[in-house]
Short mmCIF file of C-alpha atoms in Angstrom, two decimals:
data_model
loop_
_atom_site.label_atom_id
_atom_site.label_comp_id
_atom_site.label_asym_id
_atom_site.label_seq_id
_atom_site.Cartn_x
_atom_site.Cartn_y
_atom_site.Cartn_z
CA MET A 1 12.29 -2.32 -19.38
CA GLY A 2 15.46 -3.68 -19.07
CA LEU A 3 16.37 -6.34 -16.96
CA ARG A 4 18.27 -6.13 -14.20
CA VAL A 5 20.15 -9.23 -13.07
CA TYR A 6 21.17 -10.15 -9.26
CA PRO A 7 23.81 -12.15 -9.41
CA LEU A 8 24.57 -14.58 -6.76
CA CYS A 9 26.60 -14.15 -3.45
CA MET A 10 30.16 -15.15 -3.90
CA GLY A 11 31.70 -16.71 -1.40
CA SER A 12 31.85 -19.97 0.86
CA GLN A 13 30.09 -22.90 0.00
CA SER A 14 27.56 -23.06 2.49
CA GLN A 15 27.14 -18.98 1.70
CA ARG A 16 26.08 -20.16 -2.07
CA THR A 17 24.46 -23.30 -1.04
CA SER A 18 22.54 -21.04 0.85
CA SER A 19 21.68 -17.82 -2.05
CA GLU A 20 20.97 -20.70 -4.59
CA ASP A 21 18.07 -22.29 -2.38
CA VAL A 22 16.74 -18.93 -2.11
CA GLU A 23 16.66 -18.03 -5.84
CA SER A 24 14.70 -21.41 -5.79
CA VAL A 25 12.05 -20.54 -3.89
CA ILE A 26 11.75 -17.11 -5.95
CA ARG A 27 11.59 -19.27 -9.35
CA GLU A 28 8.96 -21.40 -7.67
CA VAL A 29 6.88 -17.87 -7.01
CA GLY A 30 7.32 -17.41 -10.36
CA GLU A 31 5.11 -20.86 -11.49
CA VAL A 32 2.37 -19.11 -9.41
CA THR A 33 -0.61 -18.91 -12.16
CA GLU A 34 0.12 -22.64 -13.49
CA THR A 35 0.48 -24.20 -9.94
CA GLY A 36 -1.89 -21.61 -7.59
CA VAL A 37 0.79 -22.18 -4.82
CA VAL A 38 3.41 -20.65 -3.47
CA PRO A 39 6.32 -21.72 -0.95
CA SER A 40 4.99 -20.55 2.03
CA ARG A 41 8.57 -19.51 3.61
CA ILE A 42 8.19 -16.70 1.90
CA HIS A 43 6.17 -15.39 4.65
CA ASN A 44 9.17 -15.76 7.01
CA ASP A 45 12.92 -15.53 6.11
CA GLN A 46 14.89 -13.45 7.14
CA GLU A 47 17.20 -13.90 3.49
CA ILE A 48 14.44 -12.98 1.49
CA HIS A 49 13.05 -10.24 3.43
CA ASP A 50 16.76 -8.57 2.80
CA LEU A 51 16.14 -8.89 -0.36
CA GLU A 52 12.91 -7.75 -0.74
CA LEU A 53 14.33 -4.79 0.83
CA GLU A 54 17.18 -4.28 -2.38
CA ARG A 55 15.14 -5.91 -4.75
CA ILE A 56 11.39 -4.46 -4.10
CA PHE A 57 11.69 -1.34 -1.77
CA GLY A 58 14.75 -0.04 -3.23
CA GLU A 59 13.11 -0.66 -7.09
CA SER A 60 9.45 -0.23 -6.87
CA TRP A 61 7.20 3.34 -6.16
CA VAL A 62 6.52 3.10 -2.39
CA PHE A 63 3.01 5.40 -1.24
CA VAL A 64 4.79 8.19 1.15
CA GLY A 65 1.50 9.70 1.75
CA HIS A 66 -1.38 12.30 1.27
CA GLU A 67 -1.02 16.05 0.05
CA THR A 68 -3.44 16.71 2.75
CA GLU A 69 -1.03 15.47 5.43
CA ILE A 70 1.27 18.66 4.50
CA PRO A 71 -1.04 21.31 3.40
CA GLU A 72 1.06 25.07 4.97
CA PRO A 73 4.75 25.47 3.82
CA GLY A 74 6.85 24.00 6.60
CA ASP A 75 4.70 21.18 7.14
CA TYR A 76 6.62 17.78 7.82
CA ALA A 77 6.33 13.68 8.54
CA LYS A 78 8.39 11.12 9.36
CA ARG A 79 7.82 8.48 6.71
CA TYR A 80 9.65 5.29 5.40
CA ILE A 81 10.57 3.64 2.49
CA GLY A 82 11.33 -0.20 3.27
CA ASP A 83 13.94 0.51 6.13
CA SER A 84 14.95 4.03 4.91
CA PRO A 85 13.95 6.94 6.81
CA PHE A 86 12.49 10.11 5.05
CA ILE A 87 11.46 13.43 6.03
CA PHE A 88 7.79 14.10 3.79
CA VAL A 89 7.48 17.93 3.67
CA ARG A 90 6.08 20.88 1.46
CA ASP A 91 9.04 23.44 1.57
CA GLU A 92 8.30 27.17 1.78
CA ASN A 93 7.60 27.56 -2.05
CA GLY A 94 4.83 25.25 -1.41
CA GLU A 95 6.68 22.14 -3.40
CA ILE A 96 6.60 18.61 -1.68
CA ARG A 97 9.83 16.74 -1.21
CA VAL A 98 10.65 13.56 0.28
CA LEU A 99 14.23 14.07 1.89
CA PHE A 100 16.13 11.32 3.45
CA ASP A 101 16.89 11.83 7.40
CA SER A 102 20.43 11.80 6.97
CA CYS A 103 22.31 14.41 8.60
CA GLN A 104 25.56 14.49 5.79
CA HIS A 105 28.05 14.98 8.39
CA ARG A 106 27.75 11.57 10.94
CA GLY A 107 24.47 10.54 9.54
CA THR A 108 22.13 10.75 12.38
CA THR A 109 18.34 11.43 11.74
CA VAL A 110 18.00 14.78 12.06
CA VAL A 111 14.24 14.65 12.39
CA ARG A 112 13.03 13.28 15.70
CA ALA A 113 9.54 14.57 15.84
CA GLU A 114 7.17 12.82 14.32
CA GLN A 115 5.10 15.76 12.67
CA GLY A 116 5.62 20.03 12.50
CA ASN A 117 5.55 22.78 11.09
CA THR A 118 9.80 24.22 10.28
CA SER A 119 11.49 26.39 7.96
CA HIS A 120 14.64 24.86 8.78
CA PHE A 121 16.08 21.55 10.54
CA ARG A 122 18.74 21.44 12.88
CA CYS A 123 20.68 18.06 13.80
CA PRO A 124 21.21 17.16 17.02
CA TYR A 125 24.06 16.28 17.09
CA HIS A 126 26.24 19.06 16.03
CA ASN A 127 23.93 21.25 14.76
CA TRP A 128 24.66 21.09 11.40
CA THR A 129 21.28 23.14 10.10
CA TYR A 130 19.09 22.59 6.64
CA LYS A 131 16.31 24.44 4.96
CA ASN A 132 13.15 22.02 4.36
CA THR A 133 14.09 22.14 0.82
CA GLY A 134 17.22 19.77 1.78
CA GLU A 135 19.53 22.94 1.76
CA LEU A 136 22.80 22.88 3.81
CA VAL A 137 22.78 26.44 5.38
CA GLY A 138 24.34 25.99 8.68
CA VAL A 139 27.85 24.56 9.99
CA PRO A 140 29.32 25.88 13.19
CA HIS A 141 31.59 27.06 13.74
CA LYS A 142 32.75 26.26 9.84
CA GLU A 143 35.64 29.07 9.17
CA GLU A 144 37.33 27.41 11.96
CA ALA A 145 37.19 23.76 11.52
CA TYR A 146 35.38 23.39 8.30
CA GLN A 147 36.52 26.07 5.97
CA ASP A 148 36.51 24.26 2.82
CA LEU A 149 33.17 22.46 2.41
CA ASP A 150 31.28 23.09 -0.46
CA LEU A 151 27.07 23.61 1.41
CA CYS A 152 25.77 22.98 -1.94
CA GLU A 153 27.38 18.90 -2.22
CA HIS A 154 26.12 18.19 1.48
CA ALA A 155 22.35 19.10 0.98
CA LEU A 156 20.13 16.01 2.34
CA ALA A 157 20.21 13.59 -0.17
CA PRO A 158 16.12 13.24 -1.69
CA ALA A 159 14.45 10.34 -3.18
CA SER A 160 15.29 9.77 -6.81
CA GLN A 161 11.56 10.48 -8.31
CA VAL A 162 8.98 11.65 -6.25
CA ASP A 163 5.52 12.40 -7.84
CA THR A 164 1.83 12.15 -7.07
CA TYR A 165 -1.79 10.90 -8.05
CA GLU A 166 -4.71 12.46 -7.35
CA GLY A 167 -2.96 13.54 -3.92
CA LEU A 168 -1.24 10.55 -3.45
CA VAL A 169 2.70 10.87 -3.19
CA PHE A 170 4.65 8.12 -3.94
CA ALA A 171 8.21 8.15 -4.10
CA THR A 172 11.65 5.47 -5.60
CA LEU A 173 14.74 5.39 -4.33
CA SER A 174 15.49 4.25 -7.97
CA GLU A 175 16.66 6.46 -10.59
CA ALA A 176 15.75 3.80 -13.78
CA ALA A 177 12.52 2.86 -12.49
CA PRO A 178 9.97 4.32 -14.62
CA PRO A 179 7.56 7.27 -14.22
CA LEU A 180 4.58 7.19 -11.73
CA ALA A 181 2.11 7.31 -14.12
CA GLU A 182 3.33 4.03 -15.84
CA TYR A 183 3.73 2.70 -12.94
CA LEU A 184 0.50 2.99 -11.81
CA GLY A 185 -0.76 2.29 -15.37
CA ASP A 186 -4.38 1.20 -15.47
CA ILE A 187 -5.03 0.72 -11.83
CA THR A 188 -5.81 4.24 -11.72
CA TRP A 189 -8.89 3.46 -13.53
CA TYR A 190 -9.91 1.65 -9.98
CA LEU A 191 -8.71 4.54 -7.58
CA ASP A 192 -10.60 7.18 -9.20
CA LEU A 193 -13.85 4.99 -8.65
CA ASN A 194 -12.81 6.39 -4.83
CA LEU A 195 -10.41 9.33 -5.65
CA LYS A 196 -12.09 11.36 -8.71
CA ALA A 197 -16.01 10.53 -7.32
CA THR A 198 -16.30 13.41 -5.61
CA GLU A 199 -15.95 17.85 -6.09
CA GLY A 200 -12.69 18.82 -4.84
CA GLY A 201 -11.02 15.26 -4.03
CA MET A 202 -9.99 13.53 -1.21
CA GLU A 203 -8.29 14.47 1.94
CA VAL A 204 -7.28 12.84 5.06
CA VAL A 205 -8.78 13.07 8.53
CA GLY A 206 -6.61 12.59 11.52
CA GLU A 207 -3.06 11.86 11.64
CA PRO A 208 -2.47 7.71 10.42
CA ILE A 209 -2.73 5.62 13.10
CA ARG A 210 0.26 2.68 13.35
CA TRP A 211 0.73 -0.03 14.80
CA GLU A 212 2.48 -3.36 14.39
CA ILE A 213 1.49 -6.60 14.29
CA ASP A 214 3.50 -10.35 14.11
CA THR A 215 3.39 -10.34 10.92
CA ASN A 216 5.29 -10.65 7.47
CA TRP A 217 4.08 -7.53 5.03
CA LYS A 218 2.59 -9.94 2.05
CA VAL A 219 0.35 -11.22 4.12
CA GLY A 220 -1.94 -8.30 4.81
CA ALA A 221 -0.88 -7.13 1.26
CA ASP A 222 -2.14 -9.87 -0.73
CA ASN A 223 -5.34 -9.59 1.59
CA PHE A 224 -6.38 -6.73 0.50
CA THR A 225 -6.21 -7.55 -3.16
CA GLY A 226 -9.52 -8.62 -2.45
CA ASP A 227 -9.51 -12.50 -0.67
CA SER A 228 -13.44 -12.57 -0.25
CA TYR A 229 -13.27 -15.91 0.63
CA HIS A 230 -12.53 -15.20 4.91
CA SER A 231 -14.81 -13.09 5.16
CA ALA A 232 -17.88 -15.38 6.11
CA ALA A 233 -15.17 -17.33 8.44
CA THR A 234 -13.03 -14.73 9.74
CA HIS A 235 -14.87 -11.77 9.89
CA LYS A 236 -18.21 -13.57 11.31
CA SER A 237 -18.55 -11.61 14.32
CA ALA A 238 -18.38 -8.17 13.13
CA LEU A 239 -21.20 -9.41 10.32
CA ASP A 240 -23.46 -10.76 13.06
CA ALA A 241 -23.01 -7.41 14.57
CA ASP A 242 -25.58 -5.74 11.96
CA ILE A 243 -23.44 -3.24 10.27
CA PHE A 244 -24.26 -4.08 6.62
CA PRO A 245 -27.68 -3.81 5.61
CA PRO A 246 -29.03 -7.14 4.06
CA GLU A 247 -28.43 -6.24 0.16
CA LEU A 248 -24.94 -4.97 1.33
CA SER A 249 -23.64 -7.71 3.11
CA PRO A 250 -20.22 -9.39 1.80
CA ILE A 251 -22.26 -12.38 1.22
CA GLY A 252 -25.57 -11.00 0.18
CA ALA A 253 -27.42 -11.94 -2.77
CA ALA A 254 -28.21 -8.41 -4.52
CA ARG A 255 -24.31 -7.79 -5.63
CA ARG A 256 -22.27 -7.92 -8.36
CA PRO A 257 -18.97 -8.65 -7.28
CA ILE A 258 -16.03 -8.20 -9.68
CA ASP A 259 -12.03 -9.29 -9.24
CA VAL A 260 -9.57 -7.35 -11.60
CA THR A 261 -6.03 -9.05 -11.95
CA ASP A 262 -3.23 -8.64 -14.56
CA CYS A 263 -4.20 -4.67 -13.96
CA SER A 264 -0.85 -3.33 -15.02
CA GLY A 265 1.13 -5.91 -11.93
CA HIS A 266 -1.79 -4.90 -9.47
CA SER A 267 -4.93 -6.15 -8.84
CA CYS A 268 -8.38 -5.57 -6.86
CA MET A 269 -11.93 -6.31 -5.90
CA LEU A 270 -15.40 -4.86 -6.21
CA ALA A 271 -18.99 -5.14 -5.28
CA TYR A 272 -21.71 -3.33 -6.57
CA LEU A 273 -25.66 -3.30 -7.42
CA SER A 274 -26.54 -4.63 -10.44
CA GLU A 275 -30.06 -3.84 -10.22
CA ARG A 276 -30.60 -0.08 -8.55
CA ASP A 277 -28.22 3.20 -8.41
CA PHE A 278 -27.24 3.51 -4.81
CA SER A 279 -25.59 6.50 -3.40
CA GLY A 280 -22.94 4.60 -1.60
CA GLY A 281 -23.38 5.96 2.05
CA ILE A 282 -22.39 9.49 -0.20
CA PRO A 283 -24.64 12.80 0.13
CA ARG A 284 -25.62 12.71 -3.87
CA ASP A 285 -24.96 16.25 -3.90
CA LEU A 286 -21.02 15.63 -3.18
CA LEU A 287 -20.84 12.82 -6.47
CA THR A 288 -19.55 14.59 -9.65
CA ASP A 289 -19.74 13.15 -13.07
CA ASP A 290 -16.67 15.93 -14.34
CA HIS A 291 -13.77 13.46 -13.75
CA LEU A 292 -15.07 10.22 -14.71
CA SER A 293 -16.43 8.12 -17.90
CA ASP A 294 -20.11 7.13 -18.26
CA GLU A 295 -18.93 3.51 -17.09
CA GLN A 296 -17.17 4.90 -13.98
CA GLN A 297 -19.54 6.58 -13.11
CA ARG A 298 -22.49 4.26 -13.42
CA ILE A 299 -20.07 2.08 -11.18
CA VAL A 300 -19.60 4.88 -8.77
CA GLU A 301 -23.22 5.18 -8.06
CA ARG A 302 -23.67 1.71 -7.34
CA LEU A 303 -20.89 0.84 -5.40
CA ILE A 304 -21.00 -0.83 -2.16
CA ALA A 305 -17.34 -2.09 -1.63
CA SER A 306 -13.79 -1.75 -3.20
CA VAL A 307 -10.42 -2.97 -2.11
CA GLY A 308 -7.01 -3.58 -3.55
CA THR A 309 -3.59 -3.57 -3.46
CA VAL A 310 -0.88 -0.61 -5.81
CA PHE A 311 2.49 -3.20 -5.61
CA PRO A 312 4.18 -4.00 -3.59
CA ASN A 313 2.53 -2.43 0.02
CA PHE A 314 -0.17 0.33 -0.84
CA SER A 315 -3.45 -0.52 -0.11
CA PHE A 316 -6.80 0.95 -0.91
CA LEU A 317 -10.51 0.21 1.12
CA GLN A 318 -13.95 1.78 0.61
CA MET A 319 -16.90 0.21 2.52
CA THR A 320 -20.59 1.30 3.09
CA LEU A 321 -21.37 0.77 6.90
CA ASN A 322 -23.34 1.34 9.84
CA ALA A 323 -21.33 1.14 12.56
CA ASP A 324 -23.51 3.30 14.47
CA PRO A 325 -26.34 1.67 16.60
CA GLY A 326 -27.93 5.21 17.33
CA ASN A 327 -27.89 6.50 13.58
CA ARG A 328 -29.32 3.69 11.13
CA ASP A 329 -28.01 5.69 7.87
CA ILE A 330 -25.17 3.99 5.96
CA CYS A 331 -21.91 5.94 5.66
CA ARG A 332 -18.82 5.44 2.57
CA PHE A 333 -15.23 6.04 4.19
CA LEU A 334 -11.97 5.37 2.15
CA ASN A 335 -9.57 3.59 3.67
CA ILE A 336 -5.88 3.63 3.07
CA ARG A 337 -2.99 1.76 4.31
CA LYS A 338 0.76 1.16 4.23
CA TRP A 339 2.18 -2.37 5.23
CA GLN A 340 5.72 -1.35 5.96
CA PRO A 341 8.15 -3.83 6.63
CA ILE A 342 9.92 -4.23 10.34
CA GLY A 343 11.28 -7.70 9.75
CA PRO A 344 10.37 -11.10 8.38
CA GLN A 345 8.22 -11.53 11.19
CA THR A 346 6.65 -8.27 11.93
CA THR A 347 4.61 -5.65 9.74
CA GLN A 348 3.93 -1.91 11.56
CA ILE A 349 0.67 -0.60 9.58
CA TRP A 350 0.00 2.85 8.74
CA ASN A 351 -3.80 3.67 8.42
CA TRP A 352 -5.54 6.98 7.35
CA ILE A 353 -8.94 7.59 6.52
CA LEU A 354 -9.84 9.43 3.36
CA VAL A 355 -13.12 11.68 3.47
CA PRO A 356 -15.10 14.37 0.61
CA SER A 357 -12.97 17.46 1.25
CA GLY A 358 -16.66 18.82 0.31
CA ALA A 359 -18.48 17.24 2.86
CA SER A 360 -20.28 18.64 5.84
CA GLU A 361 -17.69 18.46 8.70
CA GLU A 362 -20.13 16.17 10.24
CA PHE A 363 -20.33 13.70 7.56
CA LYS A 364 -16.67 14.03 7.67
CA GLN A 365 -16.79 12.73 11.46
CA ARG A 366 -19.15 10.67 11.38
CA ALA A 367 -17.28 8.67 7.61
CA TYR A 368 -14.08 8.88 10.23
CA ASP A 369 -15.59 7.08 13.25
CA THR A 370 -16.99 4.65 10.72
CA GLY A 371 -13.36 3.94 9.10
CA ILE A 372 -11.99 3.53 12.82
CA SER A 373 -14.46 1.14 14.46
CA THR A 374 -14.41 -0.74 11.78
CA PHE A 375 -10.76 -0.89 10.31
CA SER A 376 -8.08 0.48 12.24
CA LEU A 377 -6.42 -0.88 15.56
CA ALA A 378 -9.93 -1.29 17.58
CA GLY A 379 -11.71 -1.91 14.79
CA ASN A 380 -14.32 -4.86 14.77
CA PHE A 381 -13.04 -6.34 11.46
CA GLU A 382 -9.21 -5.74 12.42
CA VAL A 383 -8.85 -7.14 15.45
CA ASP A 384 -10.73 -10.76 13.38
CA ASP A 385 -7.10 -10.20 10.77
CA PHE A 386 -4.70 -10.14 13.82
CA ALA A 387 -6.16 -13.20 15.20
CA VAL A 388 -5.22 -15.32 11.76
CA TRP A 389 -2.61 -13.72 10.17
CA ASP A 390 0.43 -13.90 12.90
CA GLY A 391 -0.15 -17.77 12.59
CA ILE A 392 0.82 -17.19 9.33
CA THR A 393 4.55 -16.07 9.70
CA GLU A 394 4.36 -18.54 12.51
CA ALA A 395 4.40 -21.59 11.11
CA ALA A 396 6.07 -20.06 7.82
CA GLY A 397 9.18 -19.32 9.60
CA SER A 398 9.66 -22.78 11.13
CA GLU A 399 11.90 -25.43 10.46
CA PHE A 400 9.28 -27.83 9.57
CA THR A 401 8.19 -25.66 6.72
CA LYS A 402 11.11 -25.76 5.48
CA THR A 403 12.09 -29.20 6.26
CA ILE A 404 8.93 -30.28 3.64
CA GLY A 405 8.60 -27.12 1.44
CA LYS A 406 5.38 -26.52 2.41
CA GLN A 407 3.30 -24.79 0.15
CA SER A 408 0.41 -22.21 0.29
CA ASN A 409 -2.68 -22.49 -1.43
CA TYR A 410 -3.88 -20.18 -4.28
CA GLN A 411 -5.83 -22.67 -6.46
CA MET A 412 -8.77 -21.10 -6.06
CA GLY A 413 -9.57 -20.53 -10.40
CA VAL A 414 -6.51 -22.70 -11.64
CA GLY A 415 -7.15 -25.19 -14.09
CA THR A 416 -10.91 -27.09 -13.48
CA MET A 417 -10.86 -26.31 -9.50
CA SER A 418 -13.51 -23.89 -9.92
CA ASP A 419 -16.43 -23.84 -12.45
CA ALA A 420 -17.21 -20.19 -11.07
CA ARG A 421 -14.36 -18.03 -12.49
CA GLU A 422 -15.32 -16.42 -16.16
CA VAL A 423 -13.90 -14.02 -17.42
CA SER A 424 -16.46 -10.85 -17.84
CA ASP A 425 -16.59 -9.37 -21.62
CA GLU A 426 -19.04 -6.77 -20.63
CA PHE A 427 -17.16 -4.97 -17.77
CA PRO A 428 -15.88 -1.59 -19.00
CA GLY A 429 -12.93 -1.60 -16.70
CA PRO A 430 -8.96 -2.02 -17.60
CA GLY A 431 -7.42 -5.88 -16.83
CA THR A 432 -9.11 -9.34 -16.74
CA ALA A 433 -12.38 -9.03 -14.71
CA TYR A 434 -13.83 -12.22 -13.25
CA GLU A 435 -17.74 -12.37 -12.29
CA THR A 436 -16.78 -13.93 -9.15
CA ASN A 437 -14.82 -12.76 -5.15
CA PHE A 438 -13.97 -16.26 -5.76
CA GLU A 439 -10.67 -16.98 -7.14
CA ASP A 440 -7.31 -16.07 -5.85
CA GLY A 441 -6.49 -14.20 -9.70
CA THR A 442 -5.93 -11.57 -7.57
CA MET A 443 -3.26 -12.62 -4.77
CA GLN A 444 -1.52 -14.44 -7.98
CA THR A 445 -1.52 -10.57 -9.39
CA PHE A 446 -0.04 -9.45 -6.30
CA TYR A 447 2.84 -12.69 -6.16
CA ARG A 448 3.32 -12.52 -10.35
CA SER A 449 4.79 -8.90 -9.22
CA TRP A 450 6.56 -10.18 -6.56
CA HIS A 451 8.39 -12.55 -8.47
CA ARG A 452 9.10 -10.40 -11.54
CA LYS A 453 10.43 -7.22 -9.15
CA MET A 454 12.75 -10.41 -7.55
CA ILE A 455 14.45 -11.36 -10.55
CA GLY A 456 15.07 -7.73 -11.54
CA GLU A 457 11.95 -6.80 -14.01
CA GLU A 458 9.53 -3.93 -13.91
CA ILE A 459 5.89 -5.40 -12.25
CA SER A 460 4.32 -4.83 -15.95
CA ASP A 461 6.66 -6.41 -18.14
CA GLY A 462 4.42 -10.14 -18.36
CA ASP A 463 4.63 -13.02 -17.29
CA ALA A 464 7.94 -14.23 -15.93
CA LYS A 465 9.47 -17.65 -15.38
#
């Protein structure tokens, strides 16, 4: 992919100095493979945040929603790409569209409800009216006030590209972005362990639950690449609640851990039983091998957990838990989420629960309840993370962080820091696989992708210096 050059801002000496300082911070992040550290400042800095909106969210493929959220013609929901509001809609012909939510007249947002069903969108300011394809079809008093207006030139602006993968809908603001299939690349091998494991795929249950936390969007995104190191400390109270059978515990000896780095610019972690098959909390009659390789199928039958981040801000988490003391059977769910940046120190989390489309209503409800009670606003894992993530951003935004050039440590596996980081020669999946969850390569991959986008490269272009 071609290199986009982002010049430093011109203007006063103070402006140039500030820009040069930020570009220096960006370059330092690009050295994370060798140093294992990143400047803490990137987790709370207004100028860096503004550049992210332009260089990352303006250039990357960003998750918008799932096809099953808008199953019928006219179904729509409000969504965001960076700070830009969009309408996620299935038009009257059944085509999925992502339309910029800004009237072509004075620019106000057209949609005020969070979701609904309609054949037309009517601007509340002057009643310009659009079909759910985005076409402008109504202008009040047109013959008197706008007789020469060409309606065809004033449709709602669509996202530059929209595409789907196994029900996941992504969009990008950049016409120059590579196709979605190329952007996702090898991470689809790991997405498929969840999305293709059951006949009929997955569907969303309920609406996405949203909440805001006082932390930078990258903190959650890097954690979900596979930070198992924090589990025993941060989530001790949840582990003590007996929601895992002993062999499925995040710190259980029966687990075979795998960290996957450098996977087309994305990364993930998974754990599975190495000695025996295991249905993973899904009724066996739902599992299918029609869409998976033999190697993928073998892992699916033993899979305990998988978690990963598709750069920049889409994450998935699949776990097998037992959150219901009245029913000790384990249950598997798929949690997907979006780390929506609100500002340098505020993130809105969008949280969906997915279940197999072919499952019984009883199983779907149980999987949903398990997901909501563990990884959602009041979930017993979620509240643990709230308690520590805000502190990262608070300290990162302080003057002393800038004064001393404070760094955040991602050094597990760098140099001679750890003897446990060994590349697996036998793991069948793509990317670089390590037979441990105690290494920081998954997070280093995330920050290398961040660096590449911030200097104008594609995330899979290779190590950028």
